[in-house]
Each structure stands twice: as structure tokens, then as C-alpha cells.
Short mmCIF file of C-alpha atoms and ligand atoms in Angstrom, two decimals:
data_model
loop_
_atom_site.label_atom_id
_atom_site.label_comp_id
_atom_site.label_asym_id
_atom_site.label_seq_id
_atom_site.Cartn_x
_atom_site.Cartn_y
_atom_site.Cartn_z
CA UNK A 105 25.68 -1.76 6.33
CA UNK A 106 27.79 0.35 4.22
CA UNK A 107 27.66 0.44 0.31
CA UNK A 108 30.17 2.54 -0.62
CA UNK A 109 30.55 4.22 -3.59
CA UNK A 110 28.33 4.45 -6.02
CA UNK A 111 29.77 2.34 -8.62
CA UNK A 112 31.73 -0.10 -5.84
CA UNK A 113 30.44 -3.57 -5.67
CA UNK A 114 29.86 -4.31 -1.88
CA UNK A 115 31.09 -7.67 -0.31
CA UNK A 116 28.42 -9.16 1.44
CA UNK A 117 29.70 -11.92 4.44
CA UNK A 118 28.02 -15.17 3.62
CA UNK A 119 26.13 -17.28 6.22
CA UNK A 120 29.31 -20.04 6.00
CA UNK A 121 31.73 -16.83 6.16
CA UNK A 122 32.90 -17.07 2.52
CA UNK A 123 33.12 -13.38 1.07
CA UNK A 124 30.67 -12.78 -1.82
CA UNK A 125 30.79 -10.19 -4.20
CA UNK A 126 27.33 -9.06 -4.47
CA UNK A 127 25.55 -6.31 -7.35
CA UNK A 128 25.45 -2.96 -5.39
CA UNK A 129 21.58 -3.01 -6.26
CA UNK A 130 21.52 -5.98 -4.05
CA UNK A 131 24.05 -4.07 -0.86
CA UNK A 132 20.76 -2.06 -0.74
CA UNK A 133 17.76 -4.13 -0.49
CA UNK A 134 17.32 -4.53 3.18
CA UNK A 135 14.45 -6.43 3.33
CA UNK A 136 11.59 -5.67 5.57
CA UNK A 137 13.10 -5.29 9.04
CA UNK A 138 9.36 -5.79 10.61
CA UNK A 139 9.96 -9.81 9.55
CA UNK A 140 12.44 -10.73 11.62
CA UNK A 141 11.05 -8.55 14.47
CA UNK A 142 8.11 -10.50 13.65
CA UNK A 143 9.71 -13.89 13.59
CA UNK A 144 11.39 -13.22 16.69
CA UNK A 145 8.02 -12.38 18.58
CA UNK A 146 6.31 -15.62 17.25
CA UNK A 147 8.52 -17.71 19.29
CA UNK A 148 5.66 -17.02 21.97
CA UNK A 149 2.94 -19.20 22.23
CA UNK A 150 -0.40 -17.75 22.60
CA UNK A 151 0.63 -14.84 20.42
CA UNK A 152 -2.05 -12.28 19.53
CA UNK A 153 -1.23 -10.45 16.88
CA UNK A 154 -2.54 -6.91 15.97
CA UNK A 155 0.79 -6.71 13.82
CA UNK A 156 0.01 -8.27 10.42
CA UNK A 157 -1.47 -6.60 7.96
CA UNK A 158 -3.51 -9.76 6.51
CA UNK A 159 -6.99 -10.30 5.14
CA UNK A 160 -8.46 -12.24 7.04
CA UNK A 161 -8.38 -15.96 6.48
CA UNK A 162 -12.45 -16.61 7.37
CA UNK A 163 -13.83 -13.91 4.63
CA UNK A 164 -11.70 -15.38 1.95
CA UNK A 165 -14.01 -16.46 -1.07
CA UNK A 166 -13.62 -20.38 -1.01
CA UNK A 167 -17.11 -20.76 -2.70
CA UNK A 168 -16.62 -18.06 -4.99
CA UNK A 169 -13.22 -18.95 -5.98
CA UNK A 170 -14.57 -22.61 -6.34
CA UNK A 171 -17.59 -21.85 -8.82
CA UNK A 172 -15.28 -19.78 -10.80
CA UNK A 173 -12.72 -22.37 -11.12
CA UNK A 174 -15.50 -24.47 -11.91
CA UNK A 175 -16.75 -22.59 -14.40
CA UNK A 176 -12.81 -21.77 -16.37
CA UNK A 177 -12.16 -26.02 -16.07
CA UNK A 178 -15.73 -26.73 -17.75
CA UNK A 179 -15.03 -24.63 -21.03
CA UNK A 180 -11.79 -25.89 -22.52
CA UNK A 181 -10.84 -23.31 -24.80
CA UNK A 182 -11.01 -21.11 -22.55
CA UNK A 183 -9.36 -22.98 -19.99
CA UNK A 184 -6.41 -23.93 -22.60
CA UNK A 185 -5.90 -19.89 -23.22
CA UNK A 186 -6.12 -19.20 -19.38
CA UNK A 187 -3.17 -21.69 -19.04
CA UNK A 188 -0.78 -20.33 -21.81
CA UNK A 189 0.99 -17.20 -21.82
CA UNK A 190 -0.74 -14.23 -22.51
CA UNK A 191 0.67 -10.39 -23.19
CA UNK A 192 2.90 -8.73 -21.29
CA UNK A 193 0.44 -6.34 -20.14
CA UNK A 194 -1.81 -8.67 -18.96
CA UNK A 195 -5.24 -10.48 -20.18
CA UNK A 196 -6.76 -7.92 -22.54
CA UNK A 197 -10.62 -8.86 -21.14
CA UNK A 198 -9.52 -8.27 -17.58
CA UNK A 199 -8.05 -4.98 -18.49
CA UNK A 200 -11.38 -4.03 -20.23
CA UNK A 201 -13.32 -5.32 -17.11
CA UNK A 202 -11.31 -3.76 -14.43
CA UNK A 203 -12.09 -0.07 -17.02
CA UNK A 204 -15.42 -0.77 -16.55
CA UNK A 205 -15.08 -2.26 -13.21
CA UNK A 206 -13.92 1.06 -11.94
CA UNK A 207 -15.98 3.49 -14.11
CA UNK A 208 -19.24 2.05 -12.57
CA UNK A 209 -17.81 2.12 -9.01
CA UNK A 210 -16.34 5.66 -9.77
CA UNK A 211 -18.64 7.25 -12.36
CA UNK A 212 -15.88 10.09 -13.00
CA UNK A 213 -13.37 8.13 -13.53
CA UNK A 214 -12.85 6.25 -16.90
CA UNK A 215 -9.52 4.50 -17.68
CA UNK A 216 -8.86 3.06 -20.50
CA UNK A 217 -7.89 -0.74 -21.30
CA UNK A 218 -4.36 0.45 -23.22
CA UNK A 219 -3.65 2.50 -20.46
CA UNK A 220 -3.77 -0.48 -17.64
CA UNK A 221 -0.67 -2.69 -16.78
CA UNK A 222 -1.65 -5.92 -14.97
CA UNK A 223 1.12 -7.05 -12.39
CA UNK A 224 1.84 -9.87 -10.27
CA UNK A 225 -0.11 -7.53 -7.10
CA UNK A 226 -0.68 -3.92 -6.72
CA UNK A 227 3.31 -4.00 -5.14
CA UNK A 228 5.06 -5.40 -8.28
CA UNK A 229 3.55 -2.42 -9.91
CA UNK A 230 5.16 -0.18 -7.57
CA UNK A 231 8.22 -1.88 -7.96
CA UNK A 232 8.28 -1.33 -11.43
CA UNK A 233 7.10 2.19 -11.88
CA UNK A 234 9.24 3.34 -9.22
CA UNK A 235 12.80 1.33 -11.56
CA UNK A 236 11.26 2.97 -14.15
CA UNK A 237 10.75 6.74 -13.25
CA UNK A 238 13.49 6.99 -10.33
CA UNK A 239 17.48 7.28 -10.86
CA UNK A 240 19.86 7.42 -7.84
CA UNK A 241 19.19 10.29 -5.90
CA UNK A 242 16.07 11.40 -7.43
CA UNK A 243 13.27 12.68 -4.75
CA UNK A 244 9.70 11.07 -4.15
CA UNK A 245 7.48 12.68 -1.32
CA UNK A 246 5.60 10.42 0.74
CA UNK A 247 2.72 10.87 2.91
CA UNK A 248 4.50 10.20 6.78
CA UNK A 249 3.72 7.79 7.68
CA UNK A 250 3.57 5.79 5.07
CA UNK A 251 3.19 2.30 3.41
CA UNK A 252 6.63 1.08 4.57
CA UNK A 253 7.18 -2.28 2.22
CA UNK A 254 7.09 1.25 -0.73
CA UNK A 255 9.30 2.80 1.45
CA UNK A 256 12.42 -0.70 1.14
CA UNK A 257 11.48 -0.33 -2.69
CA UNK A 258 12.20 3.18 -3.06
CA UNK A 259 15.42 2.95 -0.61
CA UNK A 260 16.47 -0.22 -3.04
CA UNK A 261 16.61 2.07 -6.04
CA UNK A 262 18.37 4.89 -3.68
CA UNK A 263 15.71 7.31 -3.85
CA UNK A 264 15.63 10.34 -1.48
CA UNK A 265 12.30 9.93 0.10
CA UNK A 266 11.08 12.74 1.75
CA UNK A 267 8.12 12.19 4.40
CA UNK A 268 5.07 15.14 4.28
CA UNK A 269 3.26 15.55 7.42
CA UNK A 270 -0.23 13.71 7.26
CA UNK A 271 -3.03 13.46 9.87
CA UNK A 272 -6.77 11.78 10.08
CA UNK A 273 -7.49 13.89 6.77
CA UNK A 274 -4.49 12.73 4.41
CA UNK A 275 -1.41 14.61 3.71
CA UNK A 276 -0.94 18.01 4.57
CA UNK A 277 -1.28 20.05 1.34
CA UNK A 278 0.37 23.28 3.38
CA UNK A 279 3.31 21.01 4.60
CA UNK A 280 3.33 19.93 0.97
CA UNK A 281 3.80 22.98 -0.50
CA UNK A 282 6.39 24.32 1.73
CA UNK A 283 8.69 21.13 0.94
CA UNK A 284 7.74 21.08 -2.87
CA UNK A 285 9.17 25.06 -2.72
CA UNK A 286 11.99 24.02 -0.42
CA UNK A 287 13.16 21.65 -3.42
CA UNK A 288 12.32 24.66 -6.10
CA UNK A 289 14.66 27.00 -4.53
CA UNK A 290 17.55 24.20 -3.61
CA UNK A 291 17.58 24.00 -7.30
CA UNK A 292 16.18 20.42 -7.25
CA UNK A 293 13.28 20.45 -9.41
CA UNK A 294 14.28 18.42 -11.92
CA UNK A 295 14.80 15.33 -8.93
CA UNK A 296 11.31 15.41 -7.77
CA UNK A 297 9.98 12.65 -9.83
CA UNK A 298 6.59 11.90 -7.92
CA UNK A 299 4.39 12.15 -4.49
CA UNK A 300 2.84 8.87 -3.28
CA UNK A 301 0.10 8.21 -1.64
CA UNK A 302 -2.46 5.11 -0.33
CA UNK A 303 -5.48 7.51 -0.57
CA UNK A 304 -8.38 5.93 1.35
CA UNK A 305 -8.42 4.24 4.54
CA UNK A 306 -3.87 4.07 4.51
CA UNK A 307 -1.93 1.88 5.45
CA UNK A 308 -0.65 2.59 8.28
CA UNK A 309 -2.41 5.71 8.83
CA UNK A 310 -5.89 4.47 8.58
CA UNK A 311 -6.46 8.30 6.80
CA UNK A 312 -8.58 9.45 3.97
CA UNK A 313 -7.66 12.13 1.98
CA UNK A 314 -10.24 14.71 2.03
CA UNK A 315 -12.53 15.91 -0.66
CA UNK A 316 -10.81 19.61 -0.13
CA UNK A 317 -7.38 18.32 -0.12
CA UNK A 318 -7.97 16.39 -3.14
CA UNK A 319 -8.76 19.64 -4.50
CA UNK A 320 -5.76 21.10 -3.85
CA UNK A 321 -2.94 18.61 -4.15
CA UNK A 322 -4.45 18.59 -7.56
CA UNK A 323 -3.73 22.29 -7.85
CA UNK A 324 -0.77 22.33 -6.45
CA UNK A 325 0.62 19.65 -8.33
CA UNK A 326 -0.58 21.17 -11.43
CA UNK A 327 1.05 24.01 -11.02
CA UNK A 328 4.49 22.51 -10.57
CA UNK A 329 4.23 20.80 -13.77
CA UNK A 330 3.27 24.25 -15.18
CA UNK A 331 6.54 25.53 -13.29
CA UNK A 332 8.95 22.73 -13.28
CA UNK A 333 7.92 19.82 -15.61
CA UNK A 334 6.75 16.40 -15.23
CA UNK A 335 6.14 14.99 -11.68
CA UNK A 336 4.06 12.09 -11.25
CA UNK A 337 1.02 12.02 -8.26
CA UNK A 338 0.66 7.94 -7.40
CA UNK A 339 -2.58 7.14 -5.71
CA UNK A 340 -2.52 3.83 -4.90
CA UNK A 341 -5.67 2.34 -4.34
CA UNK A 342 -5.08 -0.63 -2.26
CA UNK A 343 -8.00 -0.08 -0.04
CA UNK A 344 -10.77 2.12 -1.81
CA UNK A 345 -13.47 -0.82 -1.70
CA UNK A 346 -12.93 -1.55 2.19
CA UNK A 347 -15.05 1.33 3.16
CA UNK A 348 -17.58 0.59 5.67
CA UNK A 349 -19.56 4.18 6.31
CA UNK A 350 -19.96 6.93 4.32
CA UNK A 351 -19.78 7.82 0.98
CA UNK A 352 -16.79 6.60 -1.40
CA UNK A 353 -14.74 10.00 -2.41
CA UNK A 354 -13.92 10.33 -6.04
CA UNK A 355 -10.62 8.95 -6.92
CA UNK A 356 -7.99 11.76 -8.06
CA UNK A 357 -7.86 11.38 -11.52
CA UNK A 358 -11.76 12.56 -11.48
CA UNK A 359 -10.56 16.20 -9.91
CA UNK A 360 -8.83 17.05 -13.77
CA UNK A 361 -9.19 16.63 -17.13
CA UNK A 362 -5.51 16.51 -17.35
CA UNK A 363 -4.96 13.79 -15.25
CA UNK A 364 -4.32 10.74 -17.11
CA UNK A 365 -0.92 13.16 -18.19
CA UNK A 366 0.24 12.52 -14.75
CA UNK A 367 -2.16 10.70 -12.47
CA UNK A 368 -0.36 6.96 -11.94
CA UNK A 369 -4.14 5.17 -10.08
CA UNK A 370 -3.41 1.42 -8.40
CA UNK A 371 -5.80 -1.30 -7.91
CA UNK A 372 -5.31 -4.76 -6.42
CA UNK A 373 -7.67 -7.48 -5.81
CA UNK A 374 -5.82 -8.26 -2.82
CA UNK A 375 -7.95 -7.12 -0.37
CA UNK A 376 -11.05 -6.84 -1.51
CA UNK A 377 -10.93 -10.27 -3.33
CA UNK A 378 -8.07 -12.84 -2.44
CA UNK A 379 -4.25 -11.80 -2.08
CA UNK A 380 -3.15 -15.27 -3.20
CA UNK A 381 -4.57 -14.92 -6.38
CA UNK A 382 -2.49 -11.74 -6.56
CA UNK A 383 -3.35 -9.89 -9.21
CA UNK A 384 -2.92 -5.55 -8.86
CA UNK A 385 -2.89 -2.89 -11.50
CA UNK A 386 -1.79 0.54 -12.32
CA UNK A 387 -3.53 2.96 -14.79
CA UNK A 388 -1.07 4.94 -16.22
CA UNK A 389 -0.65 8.08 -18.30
CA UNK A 390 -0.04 6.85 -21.87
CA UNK A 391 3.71 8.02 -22.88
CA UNK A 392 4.68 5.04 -19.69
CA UNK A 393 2.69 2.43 -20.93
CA UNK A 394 5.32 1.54 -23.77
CA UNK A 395 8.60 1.85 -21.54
CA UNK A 396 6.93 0.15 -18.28
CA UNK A 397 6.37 -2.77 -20.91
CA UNK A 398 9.85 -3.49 -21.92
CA UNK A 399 10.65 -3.23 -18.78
CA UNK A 400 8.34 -5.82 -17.48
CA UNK A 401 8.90 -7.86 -20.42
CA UNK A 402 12.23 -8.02 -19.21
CA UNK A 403 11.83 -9.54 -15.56
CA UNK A 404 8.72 -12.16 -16.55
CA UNK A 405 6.84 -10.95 -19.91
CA UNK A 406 3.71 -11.20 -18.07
CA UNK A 407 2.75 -11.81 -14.82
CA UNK A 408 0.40 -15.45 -14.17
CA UNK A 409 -2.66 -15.55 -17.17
CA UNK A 410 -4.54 -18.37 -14.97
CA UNK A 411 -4.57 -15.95 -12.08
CA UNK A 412 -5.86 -13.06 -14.38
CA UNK A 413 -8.72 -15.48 -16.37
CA UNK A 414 -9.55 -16.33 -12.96
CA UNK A 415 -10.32 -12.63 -11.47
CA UNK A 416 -12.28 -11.85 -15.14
CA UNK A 417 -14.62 -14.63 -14.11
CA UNK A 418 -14.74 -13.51 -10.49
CA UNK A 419 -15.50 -9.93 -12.13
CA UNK A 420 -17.79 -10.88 -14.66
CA UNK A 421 -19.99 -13.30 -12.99
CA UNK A 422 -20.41 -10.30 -10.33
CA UNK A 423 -18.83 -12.84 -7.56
CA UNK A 424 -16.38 -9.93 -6.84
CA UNK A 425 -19.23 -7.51 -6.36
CA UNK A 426 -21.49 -9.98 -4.15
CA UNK A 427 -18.02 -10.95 -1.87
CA UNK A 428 -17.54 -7.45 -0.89
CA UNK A 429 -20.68 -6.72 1.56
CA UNK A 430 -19.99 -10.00 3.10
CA UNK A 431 -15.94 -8.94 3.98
CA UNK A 432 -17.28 -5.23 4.50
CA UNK A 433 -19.69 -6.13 7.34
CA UNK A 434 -17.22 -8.84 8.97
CA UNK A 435 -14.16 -5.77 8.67
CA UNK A 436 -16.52 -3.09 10.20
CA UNK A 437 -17.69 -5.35 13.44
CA UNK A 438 -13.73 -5.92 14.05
CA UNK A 439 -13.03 -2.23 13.89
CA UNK A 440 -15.94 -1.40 15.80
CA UNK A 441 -14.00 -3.76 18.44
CA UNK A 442 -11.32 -2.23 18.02
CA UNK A 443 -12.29 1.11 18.72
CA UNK A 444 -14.24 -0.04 21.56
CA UNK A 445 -11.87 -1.66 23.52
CA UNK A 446 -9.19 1.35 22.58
CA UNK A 447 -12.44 3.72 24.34
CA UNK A 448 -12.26 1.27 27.23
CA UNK A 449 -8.70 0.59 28.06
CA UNK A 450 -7.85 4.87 27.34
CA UNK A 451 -8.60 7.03 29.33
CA UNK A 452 -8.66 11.04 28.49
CA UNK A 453 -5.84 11.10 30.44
CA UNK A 454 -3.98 8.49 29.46
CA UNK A 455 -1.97 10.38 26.98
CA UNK A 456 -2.75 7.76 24.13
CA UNK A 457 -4.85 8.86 21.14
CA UNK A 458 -5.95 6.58 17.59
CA UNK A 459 -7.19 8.25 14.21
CA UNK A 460 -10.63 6.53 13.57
CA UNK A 461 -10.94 4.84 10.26
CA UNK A 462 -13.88 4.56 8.01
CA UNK A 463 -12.22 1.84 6.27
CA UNK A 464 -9.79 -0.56 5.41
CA UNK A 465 -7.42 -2.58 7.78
CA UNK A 466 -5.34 -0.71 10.45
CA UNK A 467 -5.89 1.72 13.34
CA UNK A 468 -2.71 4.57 14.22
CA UNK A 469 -2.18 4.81 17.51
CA UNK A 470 -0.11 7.85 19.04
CA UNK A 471 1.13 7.22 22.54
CA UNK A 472 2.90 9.78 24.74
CA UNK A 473 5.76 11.67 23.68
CA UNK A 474 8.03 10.17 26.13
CA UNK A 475 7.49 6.32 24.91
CA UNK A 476 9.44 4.46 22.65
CA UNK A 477 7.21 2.04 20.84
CA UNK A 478 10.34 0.32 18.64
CA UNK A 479 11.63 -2.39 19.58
CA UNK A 480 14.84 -0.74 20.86
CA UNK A 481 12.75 0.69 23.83
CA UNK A 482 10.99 -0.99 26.55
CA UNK A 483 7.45 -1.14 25.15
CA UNK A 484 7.83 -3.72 22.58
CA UNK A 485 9.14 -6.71 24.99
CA UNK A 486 6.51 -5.69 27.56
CA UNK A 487 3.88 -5.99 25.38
CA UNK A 488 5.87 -9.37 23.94
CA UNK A 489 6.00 -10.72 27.19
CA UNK A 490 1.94 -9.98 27.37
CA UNK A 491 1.54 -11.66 24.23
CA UNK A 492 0.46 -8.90 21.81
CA UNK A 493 2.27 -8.15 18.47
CA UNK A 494 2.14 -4.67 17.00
CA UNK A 495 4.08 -2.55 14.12
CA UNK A 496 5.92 0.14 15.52
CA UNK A 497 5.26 2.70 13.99
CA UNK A 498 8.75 4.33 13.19
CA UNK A 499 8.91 1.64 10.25
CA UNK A 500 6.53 3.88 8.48
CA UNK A 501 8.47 6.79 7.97
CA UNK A 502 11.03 7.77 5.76
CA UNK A 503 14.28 9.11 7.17
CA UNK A 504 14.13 12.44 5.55
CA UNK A 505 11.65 14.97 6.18
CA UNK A 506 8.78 15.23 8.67
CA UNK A 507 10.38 13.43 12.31
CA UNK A 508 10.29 10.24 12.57
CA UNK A 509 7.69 9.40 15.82
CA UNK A 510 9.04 6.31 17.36
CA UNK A 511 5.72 6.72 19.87
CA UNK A 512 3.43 5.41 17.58
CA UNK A 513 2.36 2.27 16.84
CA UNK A 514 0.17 0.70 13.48
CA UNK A 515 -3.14 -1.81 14.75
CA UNK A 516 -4.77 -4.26 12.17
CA UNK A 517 -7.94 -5.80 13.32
CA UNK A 518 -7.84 -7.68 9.98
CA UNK A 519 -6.94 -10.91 11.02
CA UNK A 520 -8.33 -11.66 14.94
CA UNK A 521 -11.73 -12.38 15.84
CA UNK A 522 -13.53 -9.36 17.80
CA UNK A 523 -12.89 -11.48 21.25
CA UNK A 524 -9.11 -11.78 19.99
CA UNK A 525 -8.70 -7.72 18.81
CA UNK A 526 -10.32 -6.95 22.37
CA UNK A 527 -8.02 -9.11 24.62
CA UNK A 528 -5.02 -7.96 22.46
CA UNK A 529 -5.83 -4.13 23.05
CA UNK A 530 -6.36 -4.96 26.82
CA UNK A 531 -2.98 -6.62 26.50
CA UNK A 532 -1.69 -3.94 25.10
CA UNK A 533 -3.09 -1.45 27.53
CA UNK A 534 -1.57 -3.50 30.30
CA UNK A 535 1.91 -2.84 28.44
CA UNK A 536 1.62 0.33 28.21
CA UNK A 537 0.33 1.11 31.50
CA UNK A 538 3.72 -0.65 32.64
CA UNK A 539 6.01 2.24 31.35
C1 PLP B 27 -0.90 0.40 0.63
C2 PLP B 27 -0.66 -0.89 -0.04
N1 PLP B 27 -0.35 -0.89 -1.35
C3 PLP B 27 -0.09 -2.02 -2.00
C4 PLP B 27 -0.15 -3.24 -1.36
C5 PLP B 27 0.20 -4.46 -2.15
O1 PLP B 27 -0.81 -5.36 -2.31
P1 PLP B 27 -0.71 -6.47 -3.44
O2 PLP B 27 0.69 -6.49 -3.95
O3 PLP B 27 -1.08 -7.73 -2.78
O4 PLP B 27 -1.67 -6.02 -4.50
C6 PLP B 27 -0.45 -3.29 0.01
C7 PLP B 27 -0.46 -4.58 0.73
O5 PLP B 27 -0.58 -4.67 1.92
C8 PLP B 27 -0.71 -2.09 0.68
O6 PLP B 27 -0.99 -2.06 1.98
#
């Protein structure tokens, strides 16, 4: 769809063919294309689906959730508060918890309260940092791939997204640099506004950033600043507390004492708690706290103060803490299936590798070259017709910067049963073995 000009309204056709005259904001929200490629698929019965990117529906905290509510509807006052408004930056206690919260799970890393902006989800943080920092035109630098509902909110504001190589170990801090000077010497320093990132265990990637590249994106970021100016480094967070072996890597902000000047960290309870409750956070450097407000006073002045009381009781009563082996263990068997049945279904000459997580929800598979794994080629209804869902992968990327490779293809184990993930990969196998 074309949208013109930059200051023409576009005329959107209307289901009943009237003409509408829509905002140009709205000409470029395309929605997530992956929906209706899902909703197409789902017409088949006996589905599996490795697609969706869901917790999964057995590990959700029914009892916990229930003792907590219990707990809020037996004290009143409290219960009167948690059902009135509260400040536009959210419930003051949860913001003090979710401090300490993340200081005791990440020793080096101290927020504080005045510096954390609840939101309705980690994503309507995004949303709003990205209206709030980005004009028309201006450049962010993504990890490719990359979380791809980020990727429709950035091309709704008409950001230039550029896409930075990235393997099993995070982005690529020497394809980094070369873009970040290929901007310098354009003359377009003042446009790069930030680099994003989902740091552990990404989505889609299933990547970690390692301790030595945490080291030096730091430097290198820090001396752009020192160079150019301000430039923001979002790590969003989505998935720190699915880790299920080894050690938890310190979060970025811990690598500098600077970097609560330009260090933008994102939390949600989304996955590691419940995503209905939907309650996410961003800890953000001081001089945005003010602006991101009025901004977010002016779309809801708050996002839901029941569903915040809620997750300070979860949090306090340590029901968040005692949910998370429980979901880790259940997580960990299904990507141990996962990677099984990929080991069983691929051989070394096969041509198909996967990244192996140590965490979080998806597996990245990379078939050969010569495969099309959108659903423009002739993988997608083959594997359709077998009934498996997947994401292709091309979704994830941005359309500037590193290629776009339409032969890969994101995996969740997060919502079938081990038997379920391994008859989907076999299904999937079979497809792929048909090209
Ligand atoms: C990388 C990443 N960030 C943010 C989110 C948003 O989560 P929520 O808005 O539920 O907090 C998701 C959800 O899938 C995600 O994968």
C-alpha cells in the first residue's frame, strides 16, 4: 500500500467499498502479517502448531493467582485502592518491588523506583518509548533477526530500521561497528536514535548475548555518545528468568556506571508469571521519565492498578519466585524435545542447522540456501498440508541492512506437549524432505 507524501492523508478502501479518509499514522500500521497467515493455516484440523509464541496454558499459576486474589479481596482497603486509579506511572509499591525484585536477582544492577514506568506489558512500553524518542526517518539498529511485533511498531512511526548481523552469541559487535561508522560518515549521526535488543534467550533467535560482547557493545556505544551524542541501547528483557542451564549473565546496565544515562532495561511478567495479567516495565534513564509520562498520560493515564496490586502480591508473597522452577523445569523438558527430535529427523547432511537455546521459548532453524520458508514458496503449504505451523522466519528482519534469509524458520516449543513438539518436528521434517 502506498502512503504518499508525507503530510498526504491516505484513502483507505473500506470493507463495504466506501472511501475513508484515514490519519497517515494509521496508512502505516500494517498489522502483524503472521495473523492472517496464521488464521489462514488454522482452517486445518489437527493443526500442530510450533508457530505461536505463547506460554503455555498448563504452567499458568491458577493457584497462585487464586491465593493472591484471595488475599487483595480479604483486606478491603486495600482492595478499594487496587480498584481505583492509581499514577500514571504505575503502583508506587510495585515499582519499589520490581527495584528490589531485580537487584536481588541481578546483584549489579539497582534501578530505582522513580526511574521505572509500569505499562500495560513489556510491548506498550516499546510502543511508547519508541513515539517518544523516534521522528520520521530517524534510524534504530536491530539485532537481525529480530522481535518482529517491534519491528510493525517501529515501521508505524516510519523509522529506518536497520538489521545488524546476529548469531548463537547475540549481535555482532564487528558488524555493529561497521554500520554505526557507515551512518557517521553518511552524515547521519544525529538519526541514530537507539540499538535494540531482546538480550537473553531472543525471540526469534533463541541467542544470548555474550559476556564479551556485552563488554563491548557497551564500549562501543559509549564511545558514540562521546563522538556523536545521545543514542539509546534498549535491552529488553522479556525472557531473562526463562533460563534453564547455566548461569544468568549480568544485565547491561551492570557493565557501566554510566548506564542509567542511556541504558533503556525491560521487564514483563508475561512470561515468567501470566501474560493476561499483563503487566511489563521499562527502567529508564531519568531526563525520559518526565516526557514518557505526559505522553502516557495522554493515551490512558495509567495502565490497569488491579492488575499491578495483583503482581505486588504475587511478588511479595514470593508466589512469583516459587512459580518459576515449576515453568523452568516444564520449558526445559519441551526444549530438550525439541532438540531431540531436530537431532533425529537432521541429518549432517541434511543441510538444516538450529542455534541451541539455554532459555526462553523458540528454537532458529536455518534450512538450505535454496529453500524458501515464506509462505510465497512451496515449504509453507507442504508443511500446512502436514499439519505443522511455523513462523517464517523472513518476518523477523527488517528490510534494511543485513539480507533478509527467507530460509529460516522461528520454532516455539512453548505451547505443545513434548509428544506434540516431537510429531510436529517429524512433520516438519517430512515437509522439508519434500522440496
Ligand atoms: C521480545 C519480546 N519483547 C516483548 C514482548 C511483549 O510482552 P508483553 O507485552 O506481554 O510484556 C514479547 C512478547 O512475546 C517479546 O517476545
Amino acid at each position: 500500500m502506498s502512503v504518499g507524501s508525507q503530510t498526504e492523508p491516505v484513502a483507505l478502501q473500506c470493507a463495504d467499498d466506501e472511501r475513508y479518509e484515514f490519519s497517515r499514522r494509521a496508512g502505516l500500521a500494517q498489522g502483524q502479517p503472521i495473523g492472517n497467515l496464521m488464521a489462514q493455516a488454522l482452517q486445518f484440523p489437527d493443526l500442530i502448531s510450533l508457530a505461536a509464541g505463547f506460554v503455555d496454558n498448563a504452567t499458568l499459576p491458577c493457584e497462585a493467582a487464586e491465593r493472591c486474589l484471595q488475599r487483595l479481596c480479604a483486606d478491603h482497603s486495600k482492595l478499594r485502592r487496587a480498584l481505583q486509579y492509581d499514577a500514571t506511572a504505575g503502583n508506587l509499591e510495585l515499582r519499589k518491588c520490581i527495584a528490589e525484585w531485580s537487584h536481588r536477582a541481578q546483584p549489579e544492577f539497582a534501578p530505582e523506583p522513580e526511574r521505572i514506568i509500569l505499562t500495560s506489558g513489556s510491548n506498550q512500553f516499546l510502543h511508547l518509548l519508541a513515539e517518544a524518542i523516534i521522528n520520521p526517518g530517524d534510524i534504530v539498529l536491530v539485532a537481525a533477526p529480530t522481535y518482529f511485533v517491534f519491528l510493525g511498531t517501529l515501521k508505524g512511526i516510519d523509522a529506518q530500521v536497520v538489521g545488524v548481523r546476529a548469531d548463537q552469541d547475540g549481535i555482532c559487535i564487528d558488524a555493529l561497528r561497521e554500520r554505526m561508522e557507515q551512518i557517521a560518515l553518511a552524515g547521519d549521526a544525529p538519526r541514530l536514535k537507539a540499538i535494540y535488543l531482546v538480550t537473553d534467550f531472543d525471540n526469534p533467535g533463541g541467542s544470548t548475548l555474550s559476556l564479551s560482547r556485552r563488554q563491548e557493545l557497551i564500549e562501543v556505544v559509549s564511545r558514540w555518545r562521546k563522538q556523536h551524542g545521545s543514542l539509546l541501547l534498549i535491552s529488553d528483557n522479556a525472557y531473562h528468568l526463562l533460563r534453564y542451564r547455566g548461569e544468568p549473565l549480568p544485565a547491561l546496565s551492570s557493565f557501566d556506571a554510566q548506564a542509567e544515562e542511556y541504558i533503556v532495561e525491560l521487564g514483563t511478567f508475561s512470561k515468567c508469571f501470566s501474560p493476561g495479567i499483563r503487566v511489563g516495565w521499562g527502567v529508564v534513564p531519568s531526563y525520559l521519565v518526565e516526557r514518557l509520562l505526559e505522553m502516557k498520560s495522554n493515551v490512558d493515564f495509567g495502565s490497569p492498578h488491579f492488575n499491578q496490586v495483583l503482581m505486588q502480591e504475587a511478588i511479595t508473597s514470593g508466589e512469583v519466585d516459587r512459580h518459576l522452577p515449576t515453568i523452568r523445569d516444564a520449558y526445559e523438558c519441551k526444549l530438550n524435545a525439541m532438540l531431540d527430535a531436530l537431532q533425529a529427523s537432521f541429518g549432517a547432511d541434511s543441510g538444516v542447522s538450529w542455534r541451541r537455546p539455554s532459555g526462553g521459548l523458540y528454537v532458529w532453524l536455518t534450512l538450505p540456501e535454496h529453500m524458501d520458508a515464506s509462505e510465497s514458496g512451496s515449504l509453507w503449504p507442504a508443511a500446512v498440508q502436514r499439519g505443522v505451523l511455523y513462523v517464517p522466519g523472513h518476518y523477523c528482519y527488517p528490510e534494511l541492512g543485513e539480507g533478509v534469509a527467507r530460509n529460516t524458520i522461528r520454532l516455539s516449543f512453548g505451547v505443545q506437549d513434548p509428544a506434540g513438539i516431537t510429531d510436529g518436528i517429524r512433520r516438519l521434517a517430512d515437509a522439508i524432505a519434500s522440496q
